[in-house]
Amino acid sequence: MLPVTVPPPKCLQKPLAVPHRHMFGPGPSNVPSRILEAGAKPVIGHMHPEIFEIMSDIKSGIQYMFQTENRMTLAVSGTGHTAMECAIFNTVEPGDGVLTAVNGIWGERAAEMAERIGARVSTIVAPPGGFFTNDDIEKALLKHRPALFFLAHGESSTGVLHPLDGIGQLCHKYNCLFLVDSVASIGGAPLHMDQQEIDVLYTGSQKVLNAPPGTAPISFSERACQKIFSRKAKPVSFFLDLSWLANYWGCDDKPARVYHHTGPVTAFYSLRESLAVLAEEGLENSWSRHQAVAEYFHAGLQSMGLKLFVKDNQARLPTVTTIVAPHGYDWKEITSYIMKTHNLEISGGLGPSVGLVLRVGLMGCNSSKSNVDMVLAALKDALKHCHRSKV
Ligand code: PMP
């Protein structure tokens, strides 16, 4: 036996230490003890019948959350990015046209993913904080004739809630699939996958659902499945190949499930519990709570003299608020002060909004007026104590 040359690390002799923190950035959000405890239940096999039953419950929960009857509904093992790649890698073949709506970072990322698999990518671009009319979208569909159109419902980098009505119908008029990112919006703002003719919809577990990061619900329409299952070549990723995932999640007609990957069973428990919490509250109640809390927050910010980054109040994302970075301050000093003094996370911008905004996420159980009061007090305190330049 060869000698061990790398000694056991000293740091691992100390017990694991994780602070309690108010998670009011754009995600992850706080996980309530009910959901944490669900994730602490015993590990059993990822192919055991009890797990298949839990997966089936998750599937029903996702169908409710997405408002869809799609049979091809499951949760990908991974974060929101995994679901993004699952959506794009399965629906897009090399040489296909892909159009992405860029009004923040997510349209840019979707474009990059499509480019990496050899799609012909085009974009429509709106300034950060802006969005697209159905007319803008129809013109772009006519010009580029894409096979897939990507849109972020909740643009968490800029704080925009994009209108969805009529876009699915437009996509279908031009024989194009409609892919929607709802990572930052689902459960916090109305969305109806079937009625709005969305072909592929995904989200993450760590925002409104208040589950730990690591599972990503996704659903495919019949139209999307037709394209996927008549592909010429297999998708580039084995892990994200929908025919394998469909079998693991019991969404195909095969008589038995075959081992594909080891499903993260404890993450499935938490996801199931988080979907149960949403189902208990009811979607309509969750949507109106997020909206009422966001309006209360926005009024409080404006009465402090702060400005909201998204001008059109109809287009403000109720889950993630973008505040114009206060003039004369260094935004990093504000976020670090609030973290240090108030044990509370808020964040700066992301991608095209870096330096322009502060972002506050109040999602799921975090969306309450008492949390708004806490954030407003922390912001007031930061503006009093952080350095302000006179120029
Ligand atoms: N899309 C949107 C709108 C998001 O807000 C995020 C997370 N910030 C993602 C995609 C990516 O999700 P994840 O970080 O879980 O990979």
Short mmCIF file of C-alpha atoms and ligand atoms in Angstrom, two decimals:
data_model
loop_
_atom_site.label_atom_id
_atom_site.label_comp_id
_atom_site.label_asym_id
_atom_site.label_seq_id
_atom_site.Cartn_x
_atom_site.Cartn_y
_atom_site.Cartn_z
CA MET A 1 0.00 0.00 0.00
CA LEU A 2 1.39 3.43 -0.92
CA PRO A 3 1.79 5.94 1.95
CA VAL A 4 -0.84 8.67 2.32
CA THR A 5 0.92 11.91 1.34
CA VAL A 6 -2.00 14.30 1.74
CA PRO A 7 -2.89 14.50 5.46
CA PRO A 8 -6.49 14.77 6.71
CA PRO A 9 -7.41 18.46 6.63
CA LYS A 10 -7.36 20.22 10.03
CA CYS A 11 -10.40 22.33 9.05
CA LEU A 12 -12.57 19.22 9.01
CA GLN A 13 -11.88 18.66 12.70
CA LYS A 14 -14.03 21.71 13.48
CA PRO A 15 -17.80 21.19 13.53
CA LEU A 16 -19.80 22.49 10.58
CA ALA A 17 -20.99 26.03 11.27
CA VAL A 18 -23.71 27.74 9.25
CA PRO A 19 -25.29 31.00 10.41
CA HIS A 20 -29.00 31.80 10.36
CA ARG A 21 -29.44 34.65 7.90
CA HIS A 22 -32.30 36.59 6.36
CA MET A 23 -32.12 35.54 2.71
CA PHE A 24 -33.66 38.55 0.99
CA GLY A 25 -31.53 38.53 -2.15
CA PRO A 26 -32.73 37.14 -5.50
CA GLY A 27 -32.25 33.57 -4.25
CA PRO A 28 -31.86 31.23 -2.54
CA SER A 29 -34.60 32.20 -0.10
CA ASN A 30 -35.01 30.93 3.46
CA VAL A 31 -36.13 27.34 3.88
CA PRO A 32 -38.80 26.90 6.58
CA SER A 33 -38.22 24.13 9.11
CA ARG A 34 -41.09 22.03 7.71
CA ILE A 35 -39.26 21.77 4.37
CA LEU A 36 -35.80 21.35 5.97
CA GLU A 37 -37.14 18.53 8.13
CA ALA A 38 -38.65 16.79 5.10
CA GLY A 39 -35.15 16.77 3.59
CA ALA A 40 -33.73 15.17 6.74
CA LYS A 41 -35.81 11.98 6.34
CA PRO A 42 -33.93 8.72 5.70
CA VAL A 43 -32.28 8.03 2.39
CA ILE A 44 -33.81 5.10 0.54
CA GLY A 45 -33.06 3.83 -2.96
CA HIS A 46 -33.77 6.16 -5.87
CA MET A 47 -35.63 3.28 -7.61
CA HIS A 48 -37.66 2.12 -4.61
CA PRO A 49 -41.45 2.15 -5.01
CA GLU A 50 -41.87 4.76 -2.23
CA ILE A 51 -39.61 7.13 -4.17
CA PHE A 52 -41.59 6.56 -7.36
CA GLU A 53 -44.71 7.52 -5.42
CA ILE A 54 -43.01 10.67 -4.10
CA MET A 55 -41.92 11.50 -7.67
CA SER A 56 -45.47 11.03 -8.84
CA ASP A 57 -46.70 13.44 -6.12
CA ILE A 58 -44.02 15.94 -7.22
CA LYS A 59 -45.23 15.62 -10.78
CA SER A 60 -48.83 16.42 -9.72
CA GLY A 61 -47.55 19.36 -7.65
CA ILE A 62 -45.62 20.75 -10.62
CA GLN A 63 -48.65 20.32 -12.90
CA TYR A 64 -50.65 22.40 -10.41
CA MET A 65 -47.91 25.02 -9.99
CA PHE A 66 -47.46 25.33 -13.78
CA GLN A 67 -51.21 24.96 -14.50
CA THR A 68 -50.62 22.21 -17.03
CA GLU A 69 -51.88 18.77 -17.83
CA ASN A 70 -48.68 17.85 -19.67
CA ARG A 71 -47.74 14.27 -19.07
CA MET A 72 -44.07 15.17 -19.69
CA THR A 73 -43.63 16.93 -16.36
CA LEU A 74 -40.76 16.17 -14.00
CA ALA A 75 -37.93 17.66 -11.93
CA VAL A 76 -34.38 17.72 -13.22
CA SER A 77 -31.63 16.90 -10.73
CA GLY A 78 -29.77 20.19 -10.67
CA THR A 79 -30.40 23.92 -10.42
CA GLY A 80 -32.25 26.28 -12.77
CA HIS A 81 -29.33 26.22 -15.23
CA THR A 82 -29.71 22.45 -15.54
CA ALA A 83 -33.36 22.88 -16.50
CA MET A 84 -32.40 25.63 -18.98
CA GLU A 85 -29.94 23.28 -20.66
CA CYS A 86 -32.44 20.41 -20.52
CA ALA A 87 -35.00 22.60 -22.32
CA ILE A 88 -32.57 23.85 -24.97
CA PHE A 89 -30.49 20.71 -25.51
CA ASN A 90 -33.59 18.58 -26.12
CA THR A 91 -35.62 20.95 -28.30
CA VAL A 92 -32.80 22.37 -30.43
CA GLU A 93 -30.78 20.55 -33.07
CA PRO A 94 -27.62 21.94 -34.69
CA GLY A 95 -28.61 24.44 -37.38
CA ASP A 96 -32.04 25.21 -35.84
CA GLY A 97 -32.90 28.86 -35.45
CA VAL A 98 -33.25 30.08 -31.87
CA LEU A 99 -34.50 33.54 -30.93
CA THR A 100 -33.97 34.84 -27.42
CA ALA A 101 -35.48 37.93 -25.82
CA VAL A 102 -32.69 39.77 -24.03
CA ASN A 103 -33.76 42.30 -21.41
CA GLY A 104 -31.32 41.13 -18.77
CA ILE A 105 -28.90 38.25 -18.25
CA TRP A 106 -31.19 35.26 -18.82
CA GLY A 107 -31.80 35.83 -22.53
CA GLU A 108 -28.02 36.18 -22.93
CA ARG A 109 -27.39 32.90 -21.13
CA ALA A 110 -30.05 31.05 -23.15
CA ALA A 111 -28.47 32.41 -26.35
CA GLU A 112 -25.04 31.17 -25.25
CA MET A 113 -26.38 27.69 -24.46
CA ALA A 114 -28.07 27.46 -27.86
CA GLU A 115 -24.89 28.70 -29.58
CA ARG A 116 -22.84 26.00 -27.85
CA ILE A 117 -24.93 23.29 -29.50
CA GLY A 118 -24.66 24.82 -32.95
CA ALA A 119 -27.96 26.68 -33.23
CA ARG A 120 -28.33 29.78 -35.40
CA VAL A 121 -29.03 32.29 -32.66
CA SER A 122 -30.65 35.68 -33.01
CA THR A 123 -31.75 38.05 -30.28
CA ILE A 124 -34.14 40.90 -29.72
CA VAL A 125 -32.75 43.30 -27.20
CA ALA A 126 -34.47 45.73 -24.83
CA PRO A 127 -32.61 47.95 -22.37
CA PRO A 128 -32.36 46.56 -18.81
CA GLY A 129 -35.68 47.26 -17.09
CA GLY A 130 -37.56 47.17 -20.39
CA PHE A 131 -39.63 44.48 -22.08
CA PHE A 132 -41.13 43.58 -25.47
CA THR A 133 -44.54 44.15 -26.98
CA ASN A 134 -46.24 41.31 -28.82
CA ASP A 135 -45.69 43.38 -31.95
CA ASP A 136 -41.88 43.44 -31.36
CA ILE A 137 -41.99 39.69 -30.87
CA GLU A 138 -44.10 39.01 -33.95
CA LYS A 139 -41.75 41.10 -36.12
CA ALA A 140 -38.75 39.14 -34.83
CA LEU A 141 -40.48 35.79 -35.36
CA LEU A 142 -41.30 36.80 -38.94
CA LYS A 143 -37.76 38.00 -39.60
CA HIS A 144 -35.80 35.12 -38.06
CA ARG A 145 -38.28 32.23 -38.37
CA PRO A 146 -36.81 30.43 -35.32
CA ALA A 147 -37.68 26.93 -34.16
CA LEU A 148 -37.59 28.09 -30.53
CA PHE A 149 -38.27 31.42 -28.81
CA PHE A 150 -36.92 32.01 -25.28
CA LEU A 151 -38.39 34.50 -22.84
CA ALA A 152 -37.82 35.04 -19.11
CA HIS A 153 -41.15 35.57 -17.32
CA GLY A 154 -39.37 36.94 -14.25
CA GLU A 155 -36.13 38.68 -15.28
CA SER A 156 -34.43 38.55 -11.90
CA SER A 157 -31.40 40.58 -13.02
CA THR A 158 -33.55 43.60 -13.90
CA GLY A 159 -36.74 43.04 -11.90
CA VAL A 160 -39.08 42.78 -14.89
CA LEU A 161 -42.21 40.62 -14.99
CA HIS A 162 -42.79 40.01 -18.69
CA PRO A 163 -46.38 39.87 -19.98
CA LEU A 164 -47.09 36.42 -21.49
CA ASP A 165 -50.56 36.69 -23.01
CA GLY A 166 -50.73 36.01 -26.73
CA ILE A 167 -47.04 35.15 -27.21
CA GLY A 168 -47.54 31.38 -27.28
CA GLN A 169 -50.23 31.83 -29.94
CA LEU A 170 -47.85 34.02 -31.98
CA CYS A 171 -45.07 31.44 -31.73
CA HIS A 172 -47.41 28.72 -32.95
CA LYS A 173 -48.59 30.88 -35.85
CA TYR A 174 -44.95 30.85 -37.01
CA ASN A 175 -44.36 27.19 -36.19
CA CYS A 176 -42.03 27.96 -33.32
CA LEU A 177 -41.86 26.51 -29.80
CA PHE A 178 -42.30 28.88 -26.85
CA LEU A 179 -39.80 28.38 -24.00
CA VAL A 180 -40.35 30.30 -20.77
CA ASP A 181 -38.04 30.69 -17.76
CA SER A 182 -40.09 31.04 -14.58
CA VAL A 183 -37.28 30.47 -12.06
CA ALA A 184 -37.87 33.80 -10.34
CA SER A 185 -41.61 34.13 -10.90
CA ILE A 186 -43.48 30.84 -10.52
CA GLY A 187 -45.80 30.82 -7.53
CA GLY A 188 -45.30 34.56 -7.09
CA ALA A 189 -47.04 35.82 -10.24
CA PRO A 190 -49.84 34.38 -12.40
CA LEU A 191 -48.79 31.94 -15.11
CA HIS A 192 -50.94 29.37 -16.95
CA MET A 193 -48.78 27.06 -19.02
CA ASP A 194 -51.55 25.39 -21.03
CA GLN A 195 -53.81 28.40 -21.53
CA GLN A 196 -50.83 30.59 -22.48
CA GLU A 197 -49.61 27.92 -24.92
CA ILE A 198 -46.15 27.62 -23.40
CA ASP A 199 -44.27 24.62 -24.84
CA VAL A 200 -41.45 24.30 -22.34
CA LEU A 201 -41.50 25.80 -18.86
CA TYR A 202 -38.96 25.40 -16.07
CA THR A 203 -38.22 26.79 -12.64
CA GLY A 204 -35.94 26.21 -9.65
CA SER A 205 -36.61 24.96 -6.13
CA GLN A 206 -34.90 27.73 -4.18
CA LYS A 207 -37.02 30.81 -4.79
CA VAL A 208 -40.80 31.00 -4.16
CA LEU A 209 -40.85 27.27 -3.37
CA ASN A 210 -38.43 27.82 -0.42
CA ALA A 211 -36.76 24.44 -0.92
CA PRO A 212 -32.97 24.06 -0.99
CA PRO A 213 -31.32 24.58 -4.41
CA GLY A 214 -30.79 21.41 -6.43
CA THR A 215 -34.02 20.37 -8.15
CA ALA A 216 -35.62 22.08 -11.12
CA PRO A 217 -39.22 21.44 -12.22
CA ILE A 218 -39.74 21.33 -15.98
CA SER A 219 -42.63 20.51 -18.30
CA PHE A 220 -42.95 19.92 -22.06
CA SER A 221 -46.08 20.29 -24.21
CA GLU A 222 -47.19 17.67 -26.72
CA ARG A 223 -45.89 19.95 -29.49
CA ALA A 224 -42.45 20.15 -27.81
CA CYS A 225 -42.40 16.35 -27.37
CA GLN A 226 -43.20 15.85 -31.04
CA LYS A 227 -40.13 17.88 -32.01
CA ILE A 228 -37.93 16.25 -29.38
CA PHE A 229 -38.88 12.68 -30.21
CA SER A 230 -38.47 13.15 -33.96
CA ARG A 231 -34.93 14.56 -33.70
CA LYS A 232 -32.38 13.32 -36.23
CA ALA A 233 -29.58 13.01 -33.68
CA LYS A 234 -29.58 12.37 -29.94
CA PRO A 235 -29.18 15.42 -27.68
CA VAL A 236 -25.58 16.23 -26.82
CA SER A 237 -26.11 15.51 -23.10
CA PHE A 238 -26.77 11.99 -21.85
CA PHE A 239 -27.67 13.29 -18.38
CA LEU A 240 -30.29 15.69 -19.75
CA ASP A 241 -31.69 13.47 -22.51
CA LEU A 242 -35.47 13.70 -22.12
CA SER A 243 -36.09 10.14 -23.25
CA TRP A 244 -34.05 8.90 -20.27
CA LEU A 245 -35.54 11.43 -17.84
CA ALA A 246 -39.06 10.63 -19.06
CA ASN A 247 -38.50 6.98 -18.26
CA TYR A 248 -37.05 7.69 -14.80
CA TRP A 249 -40.04 9.92 -14.01
CA GLY A 250 -42.62 7.47 -15.36
CA CYS A 251 -43.66 9.82 -18.18
CA ASP A 252 -43.27 7.32 -21.03
CA ASP A 253 -45.06 4.15 -22.11
CA LYS A 254 -42.24 1.76 -21.24
CA PRO A 255 -43.30 -1.02 -18.85
CA ALA A 256 -40.32 -0.55 -16.49
CA ARG A 257 -38.03 2.19 -15.30
CA VAL A 258 -34.35 1.79 -16.05
CA TYR A 259 -31.48 3.23 -14.01
CA HIS A 260 -30.37 6.54 -15.47
CA HIS A 261 -28.83 8.47 -12.56
CA THR A 262 -29.14 8.39 -8.78
CA GLY A 263 -31.98 10.79 -8.07
CA PRO A 264 -31.25 13.13 -5.13
CA VAL A 265 -33.93 11.55 -2.96
CA THR A 266 -33.65 13.91 0.02
CA ALA A 267 -33.95 16.87 -2.37
CA PHE A 268 -37.11 15.20 -3.73
CA TYR A 269 -38.56 15.07 -0.19
CA SER A 270 -37.99 18.82 0.28
CA LEU A 271 -39.36 19.60 -3.16
CA ARG A 272 -42.50 17.55 -2.45
CA GLU A 273 -43.00 19.37 0.85
CA SER A 274 -42.53 22.77 -0.77
CA LEU A 275 -45.12 21.92 -3.42
CA ALA A 276 -47.47 20.78 -0.65
CA VAL A 277 -47.04 24.17 1.07
CA LEU A 278 -47.89 25.96 -2.18
CA ALA A 279 -50.89 23.72 -2.80
CA GLU A 280 -52.15 24.34 0.75
CA GLU A 281 -51.97 28.11 0.36
CA GLY A 282 -53.37 27.97 -3.18
CA LEU A 283 -51.83 29.66 -6.21
CA GLU A 284 -54.25 32.59 -6.29
CA ASN A 285 -53.54 33.38 -2.61
CA SER A 286 -49.80 33.12 -3.15
CA TRP A 287 -49.94 35.39 -6.21
CA SER A 288 -52.00 38.04 -4.41
CA ARG A 289 -49.84 37.89 -1.26
CA HIS A 290 -46.67 38.46 -3.30
CA GLN A 291 -48.33 41.31 -5.20
CA ALA A 292 -49.65 43.03 -2.04
CA VAL A 293 -46.30 42.71 -0.25
CA ALA A 294 -44.43 44.01 -3.31
CA GLU A 295 -46.72 47.06 -3.53
CA TYR A 296 -46.24 47.74 0.19
CA PHE A 297 -42.47 47.46 -0.30
CA HIS A 298 -42.44 49.71 -3.37
CA ALA A 299 -44.45 52.39 -1.55
CA GLY A 300 -42.03 52.22 1.39
CA LEU A 301 -38.99 52.57 -0.87
CA GLN A 302 -40.49 55.53 -2.69
CA SER A 303 -41.38 57.25 0.56
CA MET A 304 -37.68 56.96 1.55
CA GLY A 305 -36.79 58.79 -1.67
CA LEU A 306 -35.51 55.67 -3.43
CA LYS A 307 -36.44 55.01 -7.05
CA LEU A 308 -37.71 51.80 -8.59
CA PHE A 309 -35.67 50.63 -11.58
CA VAL A 310 -38.67 49.32 -13.57
CA LYS A 311 -40.71 52.36 -14.60
CA ASP A 312 -43.92 50.60 -15.63
CA ASN A 313 -45.58 49.37 -12.45
CA GLN A 314 -47.42 46.60 -14.35
CA ALA A 315 -44.02 45.17 -15.32
CA ARG A 316 -42.54 45.03 -11.82
CA LEU A 317 -41.68 41.55 -10.69
CA PRO A 318 -43.42 40.98 -7.34
CA THR A 319 -40.75 38.54 -6.16
CA VAL A 320 -37.55 40.47 -6.92
CA THR A 321 -37.49 44.25 -6.65
CA THR A 322 -34.83 46.32 -8.37
CA ILE A 323 -34.03 49.65 -6.75
CA VAL A 324 -32.01 52.29 -8.63
CA ALA A 325 -28.58 52.25 -6.94
CA PRO A 326 -28.70 55.28 -4.60
CA HIS A 327 -26.74 58.20 -6.04
CA GLY A 328 -23.38 58.95 -4.40
CA TYR A 329 -23.10 55.56 -2.67
CA ASP A 330 -21.04 52.50 -3.48
CA TRP A 331 -23.66 49.72 -3.78
CA LYS A 332 -21.17 47.13 -2.50
CA GLU A 333 -20.73 49.08 0.72
CA ILE A 334 -24.50 49.11 1.21
CA THR A 335 -24.95 45.36 0.68
CA SER A 336 -21.95 44.49 2.90
CA TYR A 337 -23.09 46.90 5.63
CA ILE A 338 -26.55 45.35 5.66
CA MET A 339 -25.11 41.85 5.74
CA LYS A 340 -22.74 42.71 8.58
CA THR A 341 -25.04 44.86 10.67
CA HIS A 342 -28.43 43.29 10.02
CA ASN A 343 -27.44 39.70 9.10
CA LEU A 344 -29.53 40.17 6.00
CA GLU A 345 -28.69 39.48 2.37
CA ILE A 346 -29.71 41.87 -0.38
CA SER A 347 -27.68 42.04 -3.56
CA GLY A 348 -26.38 44.29 -6.30
CA GLY A 349 -27.11 43.91 -10.01
CA LEU A 350 -26.29 40.98 -12.27
CA GLY A 351 -25.04 41.07 -15.86
CA PRO A 352 -26.33 44.22 -17.54
CA SER A 353 -27.72 45.62 -14.28
CA VAL A 354 -24.40 45.56 -12.33
CA GLY A 355 -23.79 48.96 -10.76
CA LEU A 356 -27.28 50.14 -11.69
CA VAL A 357 -29.43 48.48 -9.03
CA LEU A 358 -29.86 46.91 -5.64
CA ARG A 359 -31.98 43.75 -5.72
CA VAL A 360 -34.26 42.54 -2.96
CA GLY A 361 -36.04 39.20 -3.20
CA LEU A 362 -39.01 38.43 -0.96
CA MET A 363 -40.14 35.01 -2.07
CA GLY A 364 -42.45 32.36 -0.70
CA CYS A 365 -42.46 32.44 3.11
CA ASN A 366 -40.22 35.53 2.99
CA SER A 367 -42.90 37.58 1.28
CA SER A 368 -44.47 39.35 4.28
CA LYS A 369 -45.01 42.94 5.41
CA SER A 370 -42.88 42.38 8.52
CA ASN A 371 -39.94 41.37 6.32
CA VAL A 372 -40.52 44.48 4.19
CA ASP A 373 -40.30 46.59 7.36
CA MET A 374 -37.05 44.83 8.24
CA VAL A 375 -35.52 45.54 4.81
CA LEU A 376 -36.67 49.18 4.83
CA ALA A 377 -35.13 49.70 8.29
CA ALA A 378 -31.86 48.10 7.15
CA LEU A 379 -31.75 50.28 4.03
CA LYS A 380 -32.44 53.45 6.06
CA ASP A 381 -29.67 52.52 8.44
CA ALA A 382 -27.24 51.78 5.57
CA LEU A 383 -27.96 55.08 3.86
CA LYS A 384 -27.25 56.85 7.15
CA HIS A 385 -23.98 55.04 7.85
CA CYS A 386 -22.42 54.28 4.45
CA HIS A 387 -20.08 56.76 2.79
CA ARG A 388 -21.84 59.23 0.49
CA SER A 389 -19.79 61.22 -1.99
CA LYS A 390 -20.79 64.84 -2.53
CA VAL A 391 -20.24 64.76 -6.32
N1 PMP B 1 -33.32 32.03 -14.49
C1 PMP B 1 -33.65 33.00 -13.62
C2 PMP B 1 -34.72 33.99 -13.97
C3 PMP B 1 -33.01 33.07 -12.37
O1 PMP B 1 -33.34 34.04 -11.50
C4 PMP B 1 -32.02 32.11 -12.05
C5 PMP B 1 -31.31 32.15 -10.71
N2 PMP B 1 -30.89 33.38 -10.30
C6 PMP B 1 -31.71 31.14 -13.00
C7 PMP B 1 -32.38 31.11 -14.22
C8 PMP B 1 -30.65 30.12 -12.78
O2 PMP B 1 -30.95 29.31 -11.71
P1 PMP B 1 -29.82 28.56 -10.83
O3 PMP B 1 -28.99 29.61 -10.18
O4 PMP B 1 -30.67 27.78 -9.88
O5 PMP B 1 -29.03 27.71 -11.75
#
